[in-house]
Tab-separated table of C-alpha atoms in Angstrom:
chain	number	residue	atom	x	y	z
A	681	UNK	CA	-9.224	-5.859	27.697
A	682	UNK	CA	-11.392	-5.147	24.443
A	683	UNK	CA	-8.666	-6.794	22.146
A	684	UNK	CA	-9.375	-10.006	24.147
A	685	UNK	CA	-13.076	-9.352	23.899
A	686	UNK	CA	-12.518	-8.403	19.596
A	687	UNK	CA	-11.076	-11.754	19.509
A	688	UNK	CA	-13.308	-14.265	21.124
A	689	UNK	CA	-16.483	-12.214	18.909
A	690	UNK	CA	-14.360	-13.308	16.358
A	691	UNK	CA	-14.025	-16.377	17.242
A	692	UNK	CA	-17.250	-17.158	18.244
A	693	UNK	CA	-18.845	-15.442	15.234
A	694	UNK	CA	-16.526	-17.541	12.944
A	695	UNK	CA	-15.860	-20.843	14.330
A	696	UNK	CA	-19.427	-22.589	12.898
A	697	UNK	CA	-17.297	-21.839	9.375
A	698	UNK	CA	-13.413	-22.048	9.764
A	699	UNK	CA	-11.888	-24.301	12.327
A	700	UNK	CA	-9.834	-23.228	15.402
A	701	UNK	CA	-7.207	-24.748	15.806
A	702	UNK	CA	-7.691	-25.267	19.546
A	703	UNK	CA	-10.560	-25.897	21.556
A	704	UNK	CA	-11.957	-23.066	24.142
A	705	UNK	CA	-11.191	-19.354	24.203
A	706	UNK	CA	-9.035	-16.599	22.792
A	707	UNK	CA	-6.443	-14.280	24.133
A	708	UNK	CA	-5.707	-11.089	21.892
A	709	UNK	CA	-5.628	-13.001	18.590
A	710	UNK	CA	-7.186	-15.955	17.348
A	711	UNK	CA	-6.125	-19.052	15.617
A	712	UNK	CA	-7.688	-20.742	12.501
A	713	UNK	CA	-6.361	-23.258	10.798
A	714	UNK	CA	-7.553	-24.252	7.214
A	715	UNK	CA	-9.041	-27.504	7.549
A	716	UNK	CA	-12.399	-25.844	6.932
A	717	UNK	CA	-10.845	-25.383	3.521
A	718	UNK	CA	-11.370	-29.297	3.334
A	719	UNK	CA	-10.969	-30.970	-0.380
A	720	UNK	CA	-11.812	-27.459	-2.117
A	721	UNK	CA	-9.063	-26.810	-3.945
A	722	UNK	CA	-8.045	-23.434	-2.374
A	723	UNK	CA	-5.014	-23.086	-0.187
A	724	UNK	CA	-4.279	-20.953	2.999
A	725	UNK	CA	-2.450	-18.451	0.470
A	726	UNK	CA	-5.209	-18.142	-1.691
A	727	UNK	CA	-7.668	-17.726	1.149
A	728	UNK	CA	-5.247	-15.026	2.342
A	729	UNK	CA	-4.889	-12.888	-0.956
A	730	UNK	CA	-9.096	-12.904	-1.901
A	731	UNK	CA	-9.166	-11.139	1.623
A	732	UNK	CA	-7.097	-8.244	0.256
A	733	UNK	CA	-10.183	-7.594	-2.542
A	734	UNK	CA	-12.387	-7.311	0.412
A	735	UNK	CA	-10.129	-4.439	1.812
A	736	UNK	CA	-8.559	-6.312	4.522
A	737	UNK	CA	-4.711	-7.335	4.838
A	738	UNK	CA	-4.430	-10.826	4.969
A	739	UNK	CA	-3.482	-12.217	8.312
A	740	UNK	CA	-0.410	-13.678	9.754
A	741	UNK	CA	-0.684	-17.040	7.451
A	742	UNK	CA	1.361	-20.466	8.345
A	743	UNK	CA	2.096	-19.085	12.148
A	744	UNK	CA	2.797	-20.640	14.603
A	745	UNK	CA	4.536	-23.443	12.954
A	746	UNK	CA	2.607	-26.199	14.908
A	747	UNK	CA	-0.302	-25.128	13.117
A	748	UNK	CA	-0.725	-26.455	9.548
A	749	UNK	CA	-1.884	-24.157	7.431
A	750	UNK	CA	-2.568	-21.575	10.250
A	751	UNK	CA	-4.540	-18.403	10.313
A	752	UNK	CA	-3.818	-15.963	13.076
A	753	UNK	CA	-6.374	-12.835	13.587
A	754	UNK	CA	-5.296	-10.351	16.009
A	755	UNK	CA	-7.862	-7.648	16.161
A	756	UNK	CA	-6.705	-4.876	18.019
A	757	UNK	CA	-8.440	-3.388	20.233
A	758	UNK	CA	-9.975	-0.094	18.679
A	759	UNK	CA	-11.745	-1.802	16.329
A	760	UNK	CA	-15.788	-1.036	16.528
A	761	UNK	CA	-18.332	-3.890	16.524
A	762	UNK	CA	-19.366	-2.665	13.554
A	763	UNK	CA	-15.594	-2.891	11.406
A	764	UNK	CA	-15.709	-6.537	13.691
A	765	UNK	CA	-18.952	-7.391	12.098
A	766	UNK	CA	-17.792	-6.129	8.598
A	767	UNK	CA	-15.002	-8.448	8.982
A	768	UNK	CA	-16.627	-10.877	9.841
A	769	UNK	CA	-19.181	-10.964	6.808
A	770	UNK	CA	-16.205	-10.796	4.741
A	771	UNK	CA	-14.450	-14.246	6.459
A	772	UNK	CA	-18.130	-15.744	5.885
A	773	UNK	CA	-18.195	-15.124	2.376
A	774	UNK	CA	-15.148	-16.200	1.338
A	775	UNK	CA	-15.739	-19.602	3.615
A	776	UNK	CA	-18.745	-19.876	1.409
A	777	UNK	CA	-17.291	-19.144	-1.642
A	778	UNK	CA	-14.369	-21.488	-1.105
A	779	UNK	CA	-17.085	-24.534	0.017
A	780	UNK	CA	-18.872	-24.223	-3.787
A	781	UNK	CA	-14.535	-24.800	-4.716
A	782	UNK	CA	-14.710	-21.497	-7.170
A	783	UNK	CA	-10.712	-22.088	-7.302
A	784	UNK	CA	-10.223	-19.875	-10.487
A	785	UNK	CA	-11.875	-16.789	-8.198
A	786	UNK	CA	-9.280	-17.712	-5.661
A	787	UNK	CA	-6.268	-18.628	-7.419
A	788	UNK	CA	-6.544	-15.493	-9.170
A	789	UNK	CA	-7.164	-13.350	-6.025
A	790	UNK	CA	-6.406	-10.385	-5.573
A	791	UNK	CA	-8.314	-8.977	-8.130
A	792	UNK	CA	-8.668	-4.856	-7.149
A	793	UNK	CA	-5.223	-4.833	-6.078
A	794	UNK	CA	-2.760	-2.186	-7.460
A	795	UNK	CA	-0.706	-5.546	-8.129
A	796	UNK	CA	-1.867	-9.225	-9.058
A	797	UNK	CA	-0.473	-12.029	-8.031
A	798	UNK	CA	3.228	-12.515	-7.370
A	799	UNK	CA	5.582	-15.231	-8.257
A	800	UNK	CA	6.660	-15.685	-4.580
A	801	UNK	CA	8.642	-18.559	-5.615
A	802	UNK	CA	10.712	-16.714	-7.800
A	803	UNK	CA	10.572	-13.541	-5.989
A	804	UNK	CA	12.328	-15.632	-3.136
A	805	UNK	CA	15.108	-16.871	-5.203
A	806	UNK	CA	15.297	-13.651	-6.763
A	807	UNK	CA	14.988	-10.934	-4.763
A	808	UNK	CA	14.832	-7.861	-6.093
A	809	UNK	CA	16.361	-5.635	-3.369
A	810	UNK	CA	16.953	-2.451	-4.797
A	811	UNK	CA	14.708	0.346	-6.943
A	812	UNK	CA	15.186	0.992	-10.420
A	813	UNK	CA	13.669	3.956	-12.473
A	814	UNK	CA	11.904	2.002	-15.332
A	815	UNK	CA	14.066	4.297	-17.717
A	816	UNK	CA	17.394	3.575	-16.732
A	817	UNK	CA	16.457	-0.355	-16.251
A	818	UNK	CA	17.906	-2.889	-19.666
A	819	UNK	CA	16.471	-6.061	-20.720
A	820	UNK	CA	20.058	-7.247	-20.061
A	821	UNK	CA	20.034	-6.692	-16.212
């Protein structure tokens, strides 16, 4: 019902600036992929984490797997037209923004978070899995 009708706004509202990844309409979610990110410099992630400054958690990046560099939107569906339109003016920005290839803005995104940016390369390979009170922590751990 409305989530289906959430996403194909979205879709219609957004597809004149990111590119769907498949022609016609949406079910409950919608799928962009970042070829609208072109020769700009800024990747999917960095796309993803400038959308946390803007108050929103990034969407479900790199899935489904056939989809390079995919960008799946599932609005649900007690979102308002007006939080859809908010969104949506958010999405448009950052489009624009990443088309004039600001890369240091994005690279460096978030920016209002309670954290920065994470190693995820090294956070992968070292996982930190369990809590430590800074306190009781050593440098030789």
């Amino acid at each position: 019902g409305d989530a289906v009708l959430n996403a194909n706004y979205l879709l219609a509202s957004l597809k004149d600036v990111l590119t769907p990844s498949f022609a016609g309409g949406a079910m409950h979610e919608v799928l962009f992929d970042d070829r609208f990110l072109g020769e700009s410099g800024v990747t999917t992630l960095d796309f993803a984490k400038a959308l946390i400054d803007e108050g929103y958690h990034p969407m479900t990046m790199y899935f489904p797997l056939i989809v390079h560099g995919a960008l799946l939107v599932e609005p649900t569906e007690n979102e308002s037209k007006e939080s859809l339109d908010r969104f949506i003016a958010a999405m448009r920005e950052l489009a624009a923004r990443a088309a004039r290839q600001d890369t240091e803005f994005f690279q460096s995104a978030p920016h209002r978070a309670p954290r920065r940016r994470l190693d995820e390369v090294g956070a992968a390979r070292k996982p930190v899995l369990r809590w430590r009170h800074a306190a009781k922590s050593t440098a030789a751990e």
